């Protein structure tokens, strides 16, 4: 799982078989990085922590309850959106679950790398990919408390020259 790219690559016997978009943790809910082995598999799990949210084809990889699982929020895949789990489309989660079950958890390695993309929690809470122009082009002398109310800078010494 690459948190920076918001993608998961699945290899079988060292050969990449699949690459899928995922959603990892949003601001304040980081998905842990590192190398893990599945702790538990659950074909259907309901989160006791998050309003009984369905987590189909869950592959738990930390004792704290972080899992790779299916999610119906497929429009959010490719950007941070979870409370720390790794979300997949239901079909991809089913495929991965079957692969892990067939190989066995002890022969499965889960690697989580990278960082959550910049802007996580901004753009309406949908993570990276929003319009952040206002954050980088803000000029307090033209639009902030130092402006004269007309959107121009105060005083001749502060006016921009073409």
mmCIF file with all atom_site columns, C-alpha atoms in Angstrom:
data_model
loop_
_atom_site.group_PDB
_atom_site.id
_atom_site.type_symbol
_atom_site.label_atom_id
_atom_site.label_alt_id
_atom_site.label_comp_id
_atom_site.label_asym_id
_atom_site.label_entity_id
_atom_site.label_seq_id
_atom_site.pdbx_PDB_ins_code
_atom_site.Cartn_x
_atom_site.Cartn_y
_atom_site.Cartn_z
_atom_site.occupancy
_atom_site.B_iso_or_equiv
_atom_site.pdbx_formal_charge
_atom_site.auth_seq_id
_atom_site.auth_comp_id
_atom_site.auth_asym_id
_atom_site.auth_atom_id
_atom_site.pdbx_PDB_model_num
ATOM 1   C CA . UNK A 1 1   ? 0.000   0.000   0.000   1.00 0.00 ? 1   UNK A CA 1
ATOM 2   C CA . UNK A 1 2   ? 1.457   3.339   -1.045  1.00 0.00 ? 2   UNK A CA 1
ATOM 3   C CA . UNK A 1 3   ? -0.210  6.080   1.022   1.00 0.00 ? 3   UNK A CA 1
ATOM 4   C CA . UNK A 1 4   ? 1.365   8.837   -1.061  1.00 0.00 ? 4   UNK A CA 1
ATOM 5   C CA . UNK A 1 5   ? -0.045  7.473   -4.331  1.00 0.00 ? 5   UNK A CA 1
ATOM 6   C CA . UNK A 1 6   ? -3.211  6.055   -2.686  1.00 0.00 ? 6   UNK A CA 1
ATOM 7   C CA . UNK A 1 7   ? -2.670  2.780   -4.545  1.00 0.00 ? 7   UNK A CA 1
ATOM 8   C CA . UNK A 1 8   ? -2.171  -0.864  -3.627  1.00 0.00 ? 8   UNK A CA 1
ATOM 9   C CA . UNK A 1 9   ? -0.091  -3.337  -5.598  1.00 0.00 ? 9   UNK A CA 1
ATOM 10  C CA . UNK A 1 10  ? -0.732  -7.034  -5.087  1.00 0.00 ? 10  UNK A CA 1
ATOM 11  C CA . UNK A 1 11  ? 1.982   -9.531  -5.943  1.00 0.00 ? 11  UNK A CA 1
ATOM 12  C CA . UNK A 1 12  ? 1.743   -13.305 -5.953  1.00 0.00 ? 12  UNK A CA 1
ATOM 13  C CA . UNK A 1 13  ? 5.037   -15.226 -5.806  1.00 0.00 ? 13  UNK A CA 1
ATOM 14  C CA . UNK A 1 14  ? 6.894   -11.959 -6.490  1.00 0.00 ? 14  UNK A CA 1
ATOM 15  C CA . UNK A 1 15  ? 4.948   -11.089 -9.644  1.00 0.00 ? 15  UNK A CA 1
ATOM 16  C CA . UNK A 1 16  ? 2.618   -8.090  -9.590  1.00 0.00 ? 16  UNK A CA 1
ATOM 17  C CA . UNK A 1 17  ? -0.910  -9.257  -10.376 1.00 0.00 ? 17  UNK A CA 1
ATOM 18  C CA . UNK A 1 18  ? -3.059  -6.244  -9.479  1.00 0.00 ? 18  UNK A CA 1
ATOM 19  C CA . UNK A 1 19  ? -2.859  -2.546  -8.787  1.00 0.00 ? 19  UNK A CA 1
ATOM 20  C CA . UNK A 1 20  ? -5.875  -0.803  -7.291  1.00 0.00 ? 20  UNK A CA 1
ATOM 21  C CA . UNK A 1 21  ? -6.856  2.615   -5.917  1.00 0.00 ? 21  UNK A CA 1
ATOM 22  C CA . UNK A 1 22  ? -7.306  2.755   -2.150  1.00 0.00 ? 22  UNK A CA 1
ATOM 23  C CA . UNK A 1 23  ? -8.296  5.206   0.558   1.00 0.00 ? 23  UNK A CA 1
ATOM 24  C CA . UNK A 1 24  ? -6.050  5.410   3.594   1.00 0.00 ? 24  UNK A CA 1
ATOM 25  C CA . UNK A 1 25  ? -6.428  7.503   6.733   1.00 0.00 ? 25  UNK A CA 1
ATOM 26  C CA . UNK A 1 26  ? -7.558  11.092  6.540   1.00 0.00 ? 26  UNK A CA 1
ATOM 27  C CA . UNK A 1 27  ? -6.285  13.937  8.716   1.00 0.00 ? 27  UNK A CA 1
ATOM 28  C CA . UNK A 1 28  ? -6.025  12.814  12.338  1.00 0.00 ? 28  UNK A CA 1
ATOM 29  C CA . UNK A 1 29  ? -6.484  9.120   11.466  1.00 0.00 ? 29  UNK A CA 1
ATOM 30  C CA . UNK A 1 30  ? -3.167  7.978   10.005  1.00 0.00 ? 30  UNK A CA 1
ATOM 31  C CA . UNK A 1 31  ? -2.796  4.527   8.537   1.00 0.00 ? 31  UNK A CA 1
ATOM 32  C CA . UNK A 1 32  ? 0.285   2.974   10.178  1.00 0.00 ? 32  UNK A CA 1
ATOM 33  C CA . UNK A 1 33  ? 3.338   2.377   8.008   1.00 0.00 ? 33  UNK A CA 1
ATOM 34  C CA . UNK A 1 34  ? 5.521   -0.693  8.169   1.00 0.00 ? 34  UNK A CA 1
ATOM 35  C CA . UNK A 1 35  ? 5.514   -4.391  7.343   1.00 0.00 ? 35  UNK A CA 1
ATOM 36  C CA . UNK A 1 36  ? 2.697   -6.494  8.761   1.00 0.00 ? 36  UNK A CA 1
ATOM 37  C CA . UNK A 1 37  ? 1.245   -9.991  8.702   1.00 0.00 ? 37  UNK A CA 1
ATOM 38  C CA . UNK A 1 38  ? -2.524  -10.428 8.837   1.00 0.00 ? 38  UNK A CA 1
ATOM 39  C CA . UNK A 1 39  ? -3.730  -10.858 12.416  1.00 0.00 ? 39  UNK A CA 1
ATOM 40  C CA . UNK A 1 40  ? -7.267  -11.960 11.554  1.00 0.00 ? 40  UNK A CA 1
ATOM 41  C CA . UNK A 1 41  ? -9.570  -12.421 8.562   1.00 0.00 ? 41  UNK A CA 1
ATOM 42  C CA . UNK A 1 42  ? -13.301 -11.718 8.644   1.00 0.00 ? 42  UNK A CA 1
ATOM 43  C CA . UNK A 1 43  ? -15.510 -12.208 5.608   1.00 0.00 ? 43  UNK A CA 1
ATOM 44  C CA . UNK A 1 44  ? -17.922 -9.653  7.137   1.00 0.00 ? 44  UNK A CA 1
ATOM 45  C CA . UNK A 1 45  ? -17.139 -7.362  10.049  1.00 0.00 ? 45  UNK A CA 1
ATOM 46  C CA . UNK A 1 46  ? -19.106 -4.446  11.504  1.00 0.00 ? 46  UNK A CA 1
ATOM 47  C CA . UNK A 1 47  ? -17.117 -1.718  13.202  1.00 0.00 ? 47  UNK A CA 1
ATOM 48  C CA . UNK A 1 48  ? -18.032 -1.297  16.852  1.00 0.00 ? 48  UNK A CA 1
ATOM 49  C CA . UNK A 1 49  ? -16.033 1.934   16.861  1.00 0.00 ? 49  UNK A CA 1
ATOM 50  C CA . UNK A 1 50  ? -17.632 3.604   13.815  1.00 0.00 ? 50  UNK A CA 1
ATOM 51  C CA . UNK A 1 51  ? -21.427 3.238   14.000  1.00 0.00 ? 51  UNK A CA 1
ATOM 52  C CA . UNK A 1 52  ? -21.518 -0.422  13.029  1.00 0.00 ? 52  UNK A CA 1
ATOM 53  C CA . UNK A 1 53  ? -20.059 0.440   9.615   1.00 0.00 ? 53  UNK A CA 1
ATOM 54  C CA . UNK A 1 54  ? -19.823 -2.612  7.349   1.00 0.00 ? 54  UNK A CA 1
ATOM 55  C CA . UNK A 1 55  ? -16.292 -3.777  6.568   1.00 0.00 ? 55  UNK A CA 1
ATOM 56  C CA . UNK A 1 56  ? -16.619 -6.636  4.076   1.00 0.00 ? 56  UNK A CA 1
ATOM 57  C CA . UNK A 1 57  ? -13.626 -8.896  3.423   1.00 0.00 ? 57  UNK A CA 1
ATOM 58  C CA . UNK A 1 58  ? -11.584 -7.496  6.293   1.00 0.00 ? 58  UNK A CA 1
ATOM 59  C CA . UNK A 1 59  ? -7.918  -8.358  6.630   1.00 0.00 ? 59  UNK A CA 1
ATOM 60  C CA . UNK A 1 60  ? -6.854  -7.032  10.043  1.00 0.00 ? 60  UNK A CA 1
ATOM 61  C CA . UNK A 1 61  ? -3.151  -6.244  10.155  1.00 0.00 ? 61  UNK A CA 1
ATOM 62  C CA . UNK A 1 62  ? -2.619  -4.531  13.527  1.00 0.00 ? 62  UNK A CA 1
ATOM 63  C CA . UNK A 1 63  ? -3.770  -5.450  17.029  1.00 0.00 ? 63  UNK A CA 1
ATOM 64  C CA . UNK A 1 64  ? -5.372  -1.964  17.175  1.00 0.00 ? 64  UNK A CA 1
ATOM 65  C CA . UNK A 1 65  ? -7.906  -2.959  14.508  1.00 0.00 ? 65  UNK A CA 1
ATOM 66  C CA . UNK A 1 66  ? -6.451  -1.483  11.321  1.00 0.00 ? 66  UNK A CA 1
ATOM 67  C CA . UNK A 1 67  ? -7.671  -3.500  8.363   1.00 0.00 ? 67  UNK A CA 1
ATOM 68  C CA . UNK A 1 68  ? -7.783  -3.672  4.603   1.00 0.00 ? 68  UNK A CA 1
ATOM 69  C CA . UNK A 1 69  ? -11.461 -3.996  3.704   1.00 0.00 ? 69  UNK A CA 1
ATOM 70  C CA . UNK A 1 70  ? -14.127 -3.276  1.133   1.00 0.00 ? 70  UNK A CA 1
ATOM 71  C CA . UNK A 1 71  ? -16.062 -0.019  1.142   1.00 0.00 ? 71  UNK A CA 1
ATOM 72  C CA . UNK A 1 72  ? -19.109 1.236   -0.698  1.00 0.00 ? 72  UNK A CA 1
ATOM 73  C CA . UNK A 1 73  ? -17.535 4.727   -0.756  1.00 0.00 ? 73  UNK A CA 1
ATOM 74  C CA . UNK A 1 74  ? -15.860 3.966   -4.086  1.00 0.00 ? 74  UNK A CA 1
ATOM 75  C CA . UNK A 1 75  ? -16.041 7.596   -5.201  1.00 0.00 ? 75  UNK A CA 1
ATOM 76  C CA . UNK A 1 76  ? -13.486 8.402   -2.510  1.00 0.00 ? 76  UNK A CA 1
ATOM 77  C CA . UNK A 1 77  ? -10.938 5.785   -3.616  1.00 0.00 ? 77  UNK A CA 1
ATOM 78  C CA . UNK A 1 78  ? -7.650  7.341   -4.655  1.00 0.00 ? 78  UNK A CA 1
ATOM 79  C CA . UNK A 1 79  ? -7.732  9.881   -1.819  1.00 0.00 ? 79  UNK A CA 1
ATOM 80  C CA . UNK A 1 80  ? -7.465  9.706   1.972   1.00 0.00 ? 80  UNK A CA 1
ATOM 81  C CA . UNK A 1 81  ? -10.913 9.102   3.461   1.00 0.00 ? 81  UNK A CA 1
ATOM 82  C CA . UNK A 1 82  ? -10.770 6.456   6.198   1.00 0.00 ? 82  UNK A CA 1
ATOM 83  C CA . UNK A 1 83  ? -10.299 6.389   9.957   1.00 0.00 ? 83  UNK A CA 1
ATOM 84  C CA . UNK A 1 84  ? -6.985  4.585   9.469   1.00 0.00 ? 84  UNK A CA 1
ATOM 85  C CA . UNK A 1 85  ? -7.977  1.462   7.568   1.00 0.00 ? 85  UNK A CA 1
ATOM 86  C CA . UNK A 1 86  ? -7.158  0.781   3.925   1.00 0.00 ? 86  UNK A CA 1
ATOM 87  C CA . UNK A 1 87  ? -10.354 0.855   1.893   1.00 0.00 ? 87  UNK A CA 1
ATOM 88  C CA . UNK A 1 88  ? -10.815 -0.974  -1.409  1.00 0.00 ? 88  UNK A CA 1
ATOM 89  C CA . UNK A 1 89  ? -13.738 -1.433  -3.752  1.00 0.00 ? 89  UNK A CA 1
ATOM 90  C CA . UNK A 1 90  ? -15.860 -4.413  -2.662  1.00 0.00 ? 90  UNK A CA 1
ATOM 91  C CA . UNK A 1 91  ? -14.799 -6.486  -5.692  1.00 0.00 ? 91  UNK A CA 1
ATOM 92  C CA . UNK A 1 92  ? -11.088 -5.831  -5.120  1.00 0.00 ? 92  UNK A CA 1
ATOM 93  C CA . UNK A 1 93  ? -11.437 -6.553  -1.402  1.00 0.00 ? 93  UNK A CA 1
ATOM 94  C CA . UNK A 1 94  ? -13.081 -9.880  -2.218  1.00 0.00 ? 94  UNK A CA 1
ATOM 95  C CA . UNK A 1 95  ? -10.271 -10.812 -4.630  1.00 0.00 ? 95  UNK A CA 1
ATOM 96  C CA . UNK A 1 96  ? -7.590  -9.877  -2.081  1.00 0.00 ? 96  UNK A CA 1
ATOM 97  C CA . UNK A 1 97  ? -9.390  -11.692 0.744   1.00 0.00 ? 97  UNK A CA 1
ATOM 98  C CA . UNK A 1 98  ? -9.562  -14.891 -1.346  1.00 0.00 ? 98  UNK A CA 1
ATOM 99  C CA . UNK A 1 99  ? -5.845  -14.616 -2.217  1.00 0.00 ? 99  UNK A CA 1
ATOM 100 C CA . UNK A 1 100 ? -4.840  -14.168 1.432   1.00 0.00 ? 100 UNK A CA 1
ATOM 101 C CA . UNK A 1 101 ? -7.116  -16.978 2.548   1.00 0.00 ? 101 UNK A CA 1
ATOM 102 C CA . UNK A 1 102 ? -5.672  -19.332 -0.091  1.00 0.00 ? 102 UNK A CA 1
ATOM 103 C CA . UNK A 1 103 ? -2.032  -18.442 0.640   1.00 0.00 ? 103 UNK A CA 1
ATOM 104 C CA . UNK A 1 104 ? -2.543  -18.259 4.391   1.00 0.00 ? 104 UNK A CA 1
ATOM 105 C CA . UNK A 1 105 ? -1.982  -15.249 6.647   1.00 0.00 ? 105 UNK A CA 1
ATOM 106 C CA . UNK A 1 106 ? 1.470   -16.509 7.660   1.00 0.00 ? 106 UNK A CA 1
ATOM 107 C CA . UNK A 1 107 ? 2.575   -16.401 3.991   1.00 0.00 ? 107 UNK A CA 1
ATOM 108 C CA . UNK A 1 108 ? 1.094   -12.928 3.417   1.00 0.00 ? 108 UNK A CA 1
ATOM 109 C CA . UNK A 1 109 ? 3.070   -9.716  3.823   1.00 0.00 ? 109 UNK A CA 1
ATOM 110 C CA . UNK A 1 110 ? 1.373   -6.332  3.996   1.00 0.00 ? 110 UNK A CA 1
ATOM 111 C CA . UNK A 1 111 ? 3.665   -3.357  3.414   1.00 0.00 ? 111 UNK A CA 1
ATOM 112 C CA . UNK A 1 112 ? 2.379   0.155   3.999   1.00 0.00 ? 112 UNK A CA 1
ATOM 113 C CA . UNK A 1 113 ? 4.676   2.940   2.832   1.00 0.00 ? 113 UNK A CA 1
ATOM 114 C CA . UNK A 1 114 ? 4.587   6.663   2.144   1.00 0.00 ? 114 UNK A CA 1
ATOM 115 C CA . UNK A 1 115 ? 2.726   9.515   3.767   1.00 0.00 ? 115 UNK A CA 1
ATOM 116 C CA . UNK A 1 116 ? -0.776  10.853  3.427   1.00 0.00 ? 116 UNK A CA 1
ATOM 117 C CA . UNK A 1 117 ? -0.827  13.382  0.562   1.00 0.00 ? 117 UNK A CA 1
ATOM 118 C CA . UNK A 1 118 ? -0.574  17.079  1.423   1.00 0.00 ? 118 UNK A CA 1
ATOM 119 C CA . UNK A 1 119 ? -3.938  18.721  1.880   1.00 0.00 ? 119 UNK A CA 1
ATOM 120 C CA . UNK A 1 120 ? -5.523  15.803  3.670   1.00 0.00 ? 120 UNK A CA 1
ATOM 121 C CA . UNK A 1 121 ? -8.564  17.130  5.474   1.00 0.00 ? 121 UNK A CA 1
ATOM 122 C CA . UNK A 1 122 ? -8.853  20.163  3.199   1.00 0.00 ? 122 UNK A CA 1
ATOM 123 C CA . UNK A 1 123 ? -10.917 20.534  0.037   1.00 0.00 ? 123 UNK A CA 1
ATOM 124 C CA . UNK A 1 124 ? -14.154 19.854  1.841   1.00 0.00 ? 124 UNK A CA 1
ATOM 125 C CA . UNK A 1 125 ? -12.634 16.966  3.787   1.00 0.00 ? 125 UNK A CA 1
ATOM 126 C CA . UNK A 1 126 ? -11.942 14.899  0.699   1.00 0.00 ? 126 UNK A CA 1
ATOM 127 C CA . UNK A 1 127 ? -8.153  14.958  0.891   1.00 0.00 ? 127 UNK A CA 1
ATOM 128 C CA . UNK A 1 128 ? -5.704  15.924  -1.803  1.00 0.00 ? 128 UNK A CA 1
ATOM 129 C CA . UNK A 1 129 ? -6.724  17.045  -5.236  1.00 0.00 ? 129 UNK A CA 1
ATOM 130 C CA . UNK A 1 130 ? -8.725  20.101  -4.274  1.00 0.00 ? 130 UNK A CA 1
ATOM 131 C CA . UNK A 1 131 ? -8.132  23.684  -5.338  1.00 0.00 ? 131 UNK A CA 1
ATOM 132 C CA . UNK A 1 132 ? -5.601  25.087  -2.879  1.00 0.00 ? 132 UNK A CA 1
ATOM 133 C CA . UNK A 1 133 ? -4.855  28.252  -4.892  1.00 0.00 ? 133 UNK A CA 1
ATOM 134 C CA . UNK A 1 134 ? -6.387  30.424  -2.185  1.00 0.00 ? 134 UNK A CA 1
ATOM 135 C CA . UNK A 1 135 ? -3.910  29.068  0.326   1.00 0.00 ? 135 UNK A CA 1
ATOM 136 C CA . UNK A 1 136 ? -0.879  29.984  -1.761  1.00 0.00 ? 136 UNK A CA 1
ATOM 137 C CA . UNK A 1 137 ? -2.011  33.164  -3.535  1.00 0.00 ? 137 UNK A CA 1
ATOM 138 C CA . UNK A 1 138 ? -3.530  34.968  -0.569  1.00 0.00 ? 138 UNK A CA 1
ATOM 139 C CA . UNK A 1 139 ? -2.245  38.546  -0.305  1.00 0.00 ? 139 UNK A CA 1
ATOM 140 C CA . UNK A 1 140 ? -3.271  40.087  3.044   1.00 0.00 ? 140 UNK A CA 1
ATOM 141 C CA . UNK A 1 141 ? -2.475  43.558  1.724   1.00 0.00 ? 141 UNK A CA 1
ATOM 142 C CA . UNK A 1 142 ? -4.970  43.188  -1.137  1.00 0.00 ? 142 UNK A CA 1
ATOM 143 C CA . UNK A 1 143 ? -7.672  40.959  0.334   1.00 0.00 ? 143 UNK A CA 1
ATOM 144 C CA . UNK A 1 144 ? -7.069  40.787  4.070   1.00 0.00 ? 144 UNK A CA 1
ATOM 145 C CA . UNK A 1 145 ? -7.310  43.169  6.976   1.00 0.00 ? 145 UNK A CA 1
ATOM 146 C CA . UNK A 1 146 ? -4.782  45.514  5.347   1.00 0.00 ? 146 UNK A CA 1
ATOM 147 C CA . UNK A 1 147 ? -6.929  46.057  2.233   1.00 0.00 ? 147 UNK A CA 1
ATOM 148 C CA . UNK A 1 148 ? -8.798  49.282  1.583   1.00 0.00 ? 148 UNK A CA 1
ATOM 149 C CA . UNK A 1 149 ? -12.106 47.522  0.877   1.00 0.00 ? 149 UNK A CA 1
ATOM 150 C CA . UNK A 1 150 ? -11.748 47.750  -2.927  1.00 0.00 ? 150 UNK A CA 1
ATOM 151 C CA . UNK A 1 151 ? -9.372  44.812  -3.245  1.00 0.00 ? 151 UNK A CA 1
ATOM 152 C CA . UNK A 1 152 ? -6.324  47.043  -3.688  1.00 0.00 ? 152 UNK A CA 1
ATOM 153 C CA . UNK A 1 153 ? -3.357  47.637  -1.452  1.00 0.00 ? 153 UNK A CA 1
ATOM 154 C CA . UNK A 1 154 ? -3.318  50.687  0.791   1.00 0.00 ? 154 UNK A CA 1
ATOM 155 C CA . UNK A 1 155 ? -0.936  53.544  0.132   1.00 0.00 ? 155 UNK A CA 1
ATOM 156 C CA . UNK A 1 156 ? 1.094   54.376  -2.962  1.00 0.00 ? 156 UNK A CA 1
ATOM 157 C CA . UNK A 1 157 ? 4.228   52.669  -1.611  1.00 0.00 ? 157 UNK A CA 1
ATOM 158 C CA . UNK A 1 158 ? 2.379   49.338  -1.531  1.00 0.00 ? 158 UNK A CA 1
ATOM 159 C CA . UNK A 1 159 ? 0.839   49.406  -5.018  1.00 0.00 ? 159 UNK A CA 1
ATOM 160 C CA . UNK A 1 160 ? 2.198   46.893  -7.487  1.00 0.00 ? 160 UNK A CA 1
ATOM 161 C CA . UNK A 1 161 ? 3.943   48.179  -10.531 1.00 0.00 ? 161 UNK A CA 1
ATOM 162 C CA . UNK A 1 162 ? 3.310   46.445  -13.874 1.00 0.00 ? 162 UNK A CA 1
#
